[in-house]
Structures are given as C-alpha cells and as structure tokens.
mmCIF file of C-alpha atoms in Angstrom:
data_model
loop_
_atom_site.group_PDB
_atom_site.id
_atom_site.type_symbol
_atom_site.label_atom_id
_atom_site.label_comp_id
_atom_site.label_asym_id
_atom_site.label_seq_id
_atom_site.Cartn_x
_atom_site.Cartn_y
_atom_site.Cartn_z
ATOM 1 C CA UNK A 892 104.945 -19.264 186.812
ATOM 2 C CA UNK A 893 104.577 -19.283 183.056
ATOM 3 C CA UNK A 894 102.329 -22.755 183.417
ATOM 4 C CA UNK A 895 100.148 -20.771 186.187
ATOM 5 C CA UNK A 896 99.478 -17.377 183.809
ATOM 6 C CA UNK A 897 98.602 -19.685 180.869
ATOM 7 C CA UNK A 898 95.940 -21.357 183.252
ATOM 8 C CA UNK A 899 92.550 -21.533 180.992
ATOM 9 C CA UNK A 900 90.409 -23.382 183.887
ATOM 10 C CA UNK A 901 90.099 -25.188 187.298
ATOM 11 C CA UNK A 902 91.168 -28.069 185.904
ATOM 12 C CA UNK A 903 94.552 -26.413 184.732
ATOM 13 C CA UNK A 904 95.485 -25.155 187.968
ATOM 14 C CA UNK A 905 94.326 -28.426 190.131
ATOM 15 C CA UNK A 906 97.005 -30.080 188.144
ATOM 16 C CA UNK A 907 99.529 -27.206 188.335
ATOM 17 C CA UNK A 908 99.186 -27.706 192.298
ATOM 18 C CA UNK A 909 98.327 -31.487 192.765
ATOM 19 C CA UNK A 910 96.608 -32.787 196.210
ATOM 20 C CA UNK A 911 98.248 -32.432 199.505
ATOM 21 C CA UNK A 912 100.572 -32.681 200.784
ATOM 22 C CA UNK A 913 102.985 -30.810 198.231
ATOM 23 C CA UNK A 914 99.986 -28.774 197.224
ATOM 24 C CA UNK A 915 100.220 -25.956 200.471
ATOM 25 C CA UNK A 916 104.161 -25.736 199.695
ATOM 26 C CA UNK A 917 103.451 -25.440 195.883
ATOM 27 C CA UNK A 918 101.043 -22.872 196.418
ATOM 28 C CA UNK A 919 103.217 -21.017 199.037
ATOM 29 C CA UNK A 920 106.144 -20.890 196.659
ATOM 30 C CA UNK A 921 103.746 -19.472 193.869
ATOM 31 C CA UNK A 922 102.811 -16.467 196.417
ATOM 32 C CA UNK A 923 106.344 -15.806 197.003
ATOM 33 C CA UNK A 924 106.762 -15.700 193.234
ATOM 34 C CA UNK A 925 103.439 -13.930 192.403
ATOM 35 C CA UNK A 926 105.262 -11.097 195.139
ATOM 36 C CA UNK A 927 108.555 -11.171 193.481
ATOM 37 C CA UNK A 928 107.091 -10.516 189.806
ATOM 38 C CA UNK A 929 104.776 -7.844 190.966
ATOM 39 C CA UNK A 930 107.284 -5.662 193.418
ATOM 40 C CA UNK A 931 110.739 -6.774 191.518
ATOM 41 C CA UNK A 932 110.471 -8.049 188.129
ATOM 42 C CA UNK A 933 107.506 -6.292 186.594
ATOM 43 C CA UNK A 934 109.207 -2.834 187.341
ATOM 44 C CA UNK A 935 112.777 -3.925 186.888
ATOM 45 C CA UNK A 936 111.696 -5.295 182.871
ATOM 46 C CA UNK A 937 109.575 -1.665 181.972
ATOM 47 C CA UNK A 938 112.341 0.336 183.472
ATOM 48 C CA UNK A 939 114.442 -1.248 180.755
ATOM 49 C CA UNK A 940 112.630 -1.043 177.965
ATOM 50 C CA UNK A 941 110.915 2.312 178.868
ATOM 51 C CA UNK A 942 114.958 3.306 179.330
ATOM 52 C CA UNK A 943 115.508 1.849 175.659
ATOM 53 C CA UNK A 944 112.210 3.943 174.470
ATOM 54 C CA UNK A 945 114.404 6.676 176.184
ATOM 55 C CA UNK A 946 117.657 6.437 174.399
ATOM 56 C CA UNK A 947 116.417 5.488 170.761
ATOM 57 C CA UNK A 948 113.877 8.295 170.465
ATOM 58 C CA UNK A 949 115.346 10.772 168.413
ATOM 59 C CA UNK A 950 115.433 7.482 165.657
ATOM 60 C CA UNK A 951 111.778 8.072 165.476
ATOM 61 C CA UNK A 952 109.433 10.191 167.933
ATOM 62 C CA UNK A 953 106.276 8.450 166.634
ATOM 63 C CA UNK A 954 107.518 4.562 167.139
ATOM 64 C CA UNK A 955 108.924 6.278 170.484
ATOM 65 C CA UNK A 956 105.737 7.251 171.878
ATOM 66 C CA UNK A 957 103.759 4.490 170.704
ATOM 67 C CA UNK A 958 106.011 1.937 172.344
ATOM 68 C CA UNK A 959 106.478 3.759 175.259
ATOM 69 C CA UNK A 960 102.686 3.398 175.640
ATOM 70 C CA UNK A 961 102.588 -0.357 174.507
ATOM 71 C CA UNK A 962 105.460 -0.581 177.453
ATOM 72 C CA UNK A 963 103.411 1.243 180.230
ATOM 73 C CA UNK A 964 99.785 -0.885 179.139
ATOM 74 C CA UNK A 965 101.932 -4.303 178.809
ATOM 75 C CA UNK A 966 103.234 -3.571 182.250
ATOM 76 C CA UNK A 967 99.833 -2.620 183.639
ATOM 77 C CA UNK A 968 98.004 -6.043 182.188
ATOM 78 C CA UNK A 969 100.611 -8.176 184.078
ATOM 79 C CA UNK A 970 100.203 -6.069 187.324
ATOM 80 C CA UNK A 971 96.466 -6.592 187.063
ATOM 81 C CA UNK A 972 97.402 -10.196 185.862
ATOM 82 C CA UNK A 973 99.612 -10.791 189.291
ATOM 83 C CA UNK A 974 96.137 -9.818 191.168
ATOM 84 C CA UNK A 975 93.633 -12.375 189.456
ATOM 85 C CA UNK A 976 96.563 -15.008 190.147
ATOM 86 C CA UNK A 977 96.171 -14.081 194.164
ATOM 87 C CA UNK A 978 92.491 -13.931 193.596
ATOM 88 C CA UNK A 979 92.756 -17.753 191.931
ATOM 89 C CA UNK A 980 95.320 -19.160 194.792
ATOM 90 C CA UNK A 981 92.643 -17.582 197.368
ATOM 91 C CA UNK A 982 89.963 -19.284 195.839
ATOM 92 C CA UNK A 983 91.219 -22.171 194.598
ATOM 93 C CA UNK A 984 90.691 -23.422 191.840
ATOM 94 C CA UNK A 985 89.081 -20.063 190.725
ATOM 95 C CA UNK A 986 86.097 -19.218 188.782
ATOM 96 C CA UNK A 987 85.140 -19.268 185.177
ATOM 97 C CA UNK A 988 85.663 -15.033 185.575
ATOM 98 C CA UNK A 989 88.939 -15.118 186.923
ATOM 99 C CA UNK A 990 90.395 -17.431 184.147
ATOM 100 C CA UNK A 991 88.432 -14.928 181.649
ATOM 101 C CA UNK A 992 89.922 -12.050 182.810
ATOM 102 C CA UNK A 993 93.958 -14.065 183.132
ATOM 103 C CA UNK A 994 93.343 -15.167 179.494
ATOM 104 C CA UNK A 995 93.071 -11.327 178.139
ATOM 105 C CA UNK A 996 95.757 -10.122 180.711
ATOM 106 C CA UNK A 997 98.362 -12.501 179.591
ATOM 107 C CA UNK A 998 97.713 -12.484 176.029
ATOM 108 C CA UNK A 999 97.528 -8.766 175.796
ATOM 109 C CA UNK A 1000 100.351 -8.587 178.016
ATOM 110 C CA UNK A 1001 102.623 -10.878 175.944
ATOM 111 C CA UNK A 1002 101.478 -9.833 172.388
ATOM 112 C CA UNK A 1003 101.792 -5.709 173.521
ATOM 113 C CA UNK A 1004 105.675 -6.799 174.450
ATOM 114 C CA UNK A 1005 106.111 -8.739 171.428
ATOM 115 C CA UNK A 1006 104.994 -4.871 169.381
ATOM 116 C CA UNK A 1007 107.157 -2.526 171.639
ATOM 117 C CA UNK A 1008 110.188 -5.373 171.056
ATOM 118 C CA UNK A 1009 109.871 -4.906 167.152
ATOM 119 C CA UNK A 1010 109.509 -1.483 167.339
ATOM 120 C CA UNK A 1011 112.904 -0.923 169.428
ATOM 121 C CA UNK A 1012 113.763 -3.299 166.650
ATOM 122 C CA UNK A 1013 112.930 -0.598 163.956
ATOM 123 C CA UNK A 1014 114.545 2.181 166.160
ATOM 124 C CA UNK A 1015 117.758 0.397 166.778
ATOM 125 C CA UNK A 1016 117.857 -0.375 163.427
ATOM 126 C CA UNK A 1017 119.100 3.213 162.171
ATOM 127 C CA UNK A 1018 121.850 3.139 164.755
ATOM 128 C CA UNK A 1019 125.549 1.917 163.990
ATOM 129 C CA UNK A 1020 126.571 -1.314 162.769
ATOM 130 C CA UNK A 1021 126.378 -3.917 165.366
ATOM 131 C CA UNK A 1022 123.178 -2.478 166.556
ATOM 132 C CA UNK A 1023 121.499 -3.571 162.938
ATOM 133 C CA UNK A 1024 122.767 -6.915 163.933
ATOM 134 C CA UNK A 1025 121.265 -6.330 167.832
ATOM 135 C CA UNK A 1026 118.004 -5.123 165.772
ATOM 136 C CA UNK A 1027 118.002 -7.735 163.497
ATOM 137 C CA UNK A 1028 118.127 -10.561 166.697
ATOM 138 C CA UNK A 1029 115.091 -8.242 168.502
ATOM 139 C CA UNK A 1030 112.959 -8.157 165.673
ATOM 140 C CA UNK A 1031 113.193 -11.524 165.069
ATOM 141 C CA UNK A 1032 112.655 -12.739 168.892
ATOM 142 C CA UNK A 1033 109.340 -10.575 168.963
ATOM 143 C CA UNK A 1034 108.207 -12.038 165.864
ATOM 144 C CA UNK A 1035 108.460 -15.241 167.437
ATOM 145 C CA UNK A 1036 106.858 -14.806 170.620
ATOM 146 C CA UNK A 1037 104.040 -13.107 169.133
ATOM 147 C CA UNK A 1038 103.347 -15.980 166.462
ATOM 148 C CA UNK A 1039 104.096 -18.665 168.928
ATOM 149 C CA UNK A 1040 101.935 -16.689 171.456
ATOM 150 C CA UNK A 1041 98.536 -16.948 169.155
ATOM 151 C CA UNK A 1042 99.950 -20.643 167.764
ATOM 152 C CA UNK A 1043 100.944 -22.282 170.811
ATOM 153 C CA UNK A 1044 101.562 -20.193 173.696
ATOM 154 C CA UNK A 1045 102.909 -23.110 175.499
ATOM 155 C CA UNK A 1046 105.569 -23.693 173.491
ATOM 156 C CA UNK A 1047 109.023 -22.526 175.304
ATOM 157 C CA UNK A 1048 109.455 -20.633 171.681
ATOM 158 C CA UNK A 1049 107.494 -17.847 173.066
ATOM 159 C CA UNK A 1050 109.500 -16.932 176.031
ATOM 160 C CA UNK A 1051 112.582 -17.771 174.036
ATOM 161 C CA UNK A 1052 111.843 -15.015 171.585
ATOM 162 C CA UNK A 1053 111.131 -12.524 174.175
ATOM 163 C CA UNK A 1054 114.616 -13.718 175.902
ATOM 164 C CA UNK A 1055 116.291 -13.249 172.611
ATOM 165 C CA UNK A 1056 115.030 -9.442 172.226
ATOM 166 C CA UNK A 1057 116.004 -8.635 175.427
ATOM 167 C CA UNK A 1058 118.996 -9.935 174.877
ATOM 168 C CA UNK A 1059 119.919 -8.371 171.923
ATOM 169 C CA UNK A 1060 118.588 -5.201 173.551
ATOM 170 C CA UNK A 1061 120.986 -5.512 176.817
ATOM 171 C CA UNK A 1062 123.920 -6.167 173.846
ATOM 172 C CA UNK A 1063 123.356 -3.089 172.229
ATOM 173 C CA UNK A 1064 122.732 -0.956 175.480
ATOM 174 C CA UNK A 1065 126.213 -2.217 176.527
ATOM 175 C CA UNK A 1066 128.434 -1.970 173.759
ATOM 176 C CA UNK A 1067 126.854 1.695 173.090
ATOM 177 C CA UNK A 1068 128.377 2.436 176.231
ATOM 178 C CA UNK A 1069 131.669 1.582 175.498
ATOM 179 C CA UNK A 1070 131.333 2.935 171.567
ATOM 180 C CA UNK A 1071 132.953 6.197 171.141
ATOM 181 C CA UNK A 1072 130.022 8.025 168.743
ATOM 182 C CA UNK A 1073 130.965 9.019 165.234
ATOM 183 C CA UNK A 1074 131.529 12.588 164.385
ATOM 184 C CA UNK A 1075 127.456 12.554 162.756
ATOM 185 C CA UNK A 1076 126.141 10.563 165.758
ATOM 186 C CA UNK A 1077 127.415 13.873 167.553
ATOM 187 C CA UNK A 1078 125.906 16.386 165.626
#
C-alpha cells in the first residue's frame, strides 16, 4: 500500500503491478485494501488521536486545537488520497495529474501526522512520570517520520517513527487507565 501512495509516475505503478497474469489479482487485492483504509483504518487512526487531542487538552488548549485540526486535514488528504488511488487503478497507469495530486496528498498527509504526533508529544509531556517517557518515544517517532518523509520517504524509517508514536501513545492511554490520579491531577 505504502509502495502504491509513494507512486511518482506510470512507470512506478506498472512495476508495482507487473504484466498479467498476477497483475488483475494484484490490482484486485489493492481495491480491497484501498476499501479497507478508506471505511476502516482511516477513521479507526483519527478517532485515536482526535480521542488523545481529547484527553490531553486541558495540558494546553492552543496545541489542542491546532492538532485537532492537523488531525481532521491529515485525515481528509488520505481520504482524498484513497480516491486518486481508485482513479489511478481505473486508469491504469494514471496520468501525469493524478500522480500530481497523490504526491501533495501523501506528503501533506504524512508530514501533518508527523506535527499533531509531536504536539501530543508536548501535551503528554506535562502529565505524570511514565507519560514523559511515552512523550519522549512520540516526539521522537514524529521527528523521524517527518525527516525521513522529506529525506527518503521510502525508507521503512518513516512508517517506523509513526509506529513508534502511536505506540507510545496507546502505552500511555493504557496505563492512565489503570493509574489512580494524584491528589493535584484531581483538583
């Protein structure tokens, strides 16, 4: 999937897909993917971080709002992403405008989650102990992807970093639930 969004040209996606006969099951499978991002994975990933926008807002409103936002347009640009990569299978091997218009979606997609992941960095930050650590491992996975994404967005670093931040994220979620809040952290 990754290979396919990172597509710059015609030639990139007749090699992604090969010649026939593999090519019609390769580009069946891709559908079924392209379907499961857009109706399962696309919401389920913003309703988590939107949810961690949520929860660490009172650490600061302004970071809150702005990475809500960065959240909700990151979100949008891979939706609108998910429908040039129908347009391309449709039309294979696409046109010089559909590759124009994946280039910005992607990139703006991945470098807007790369911000919001630093930010939740910065808000998780002022939270109890092992969250600095969980911040800590955030901040650093967005800073990552987003380097790797305008060095080398091939590079498995990129989706690494985002794993790691979203990882560190779940971390934190989880042992805050278990956590019993300090007598401040109530007030």
């Amino acid at each position: 999937m990754i290979a396919f969004e990172l597509a710059r040209n015609a030639g990139d996606v007749v090699a992604l897909f090969g010649t026939d006969p593999c090519r019609a099951a390769l580009i069946a499978a891709q559908r079924s993917a392209l379907w499961l991002d857009l109706l399962g994975f696309i919401p389920a990933y913003a309703l988590f971080l939107l949810g961690a926008v949520v929860a660490l807002r009172r650490a600061n409103l302004g970071l809150a709002l702005v990475a809500f936002n960065l959240v909700m347009i990151a979100a949008t640009f891979d939706l609108i992403e998910g429908l040039i990569l129908f347009r391309i299978l449709g039309e294979l091997p696409g046109t010089e405008r559909s590759f124009t218009g994946l280039f910005w979606m992607v990139r703006g997609k991945f470098a807007l989650l790369a911000l919001a992941e630093v930010m939740l960095a910065v808000m998780l930050w002022r939270g109890w102990g092992l969250a600095k650590v969980a911040a800590g491992a955030m901040a650093a996975g967005g800073v990552v992807a987003l380097v790797t994404l305008f060095t080398d967005p091939h590079d498995p670093m990129m989706m690494r970093g985002h794993m790691v931040a979203w990882s560190a994220l779940l971390a934190a979620a989880a042992w805050g639930t278990l956590r019993r809040p300090t007598a401040i952290e109530q007030a």
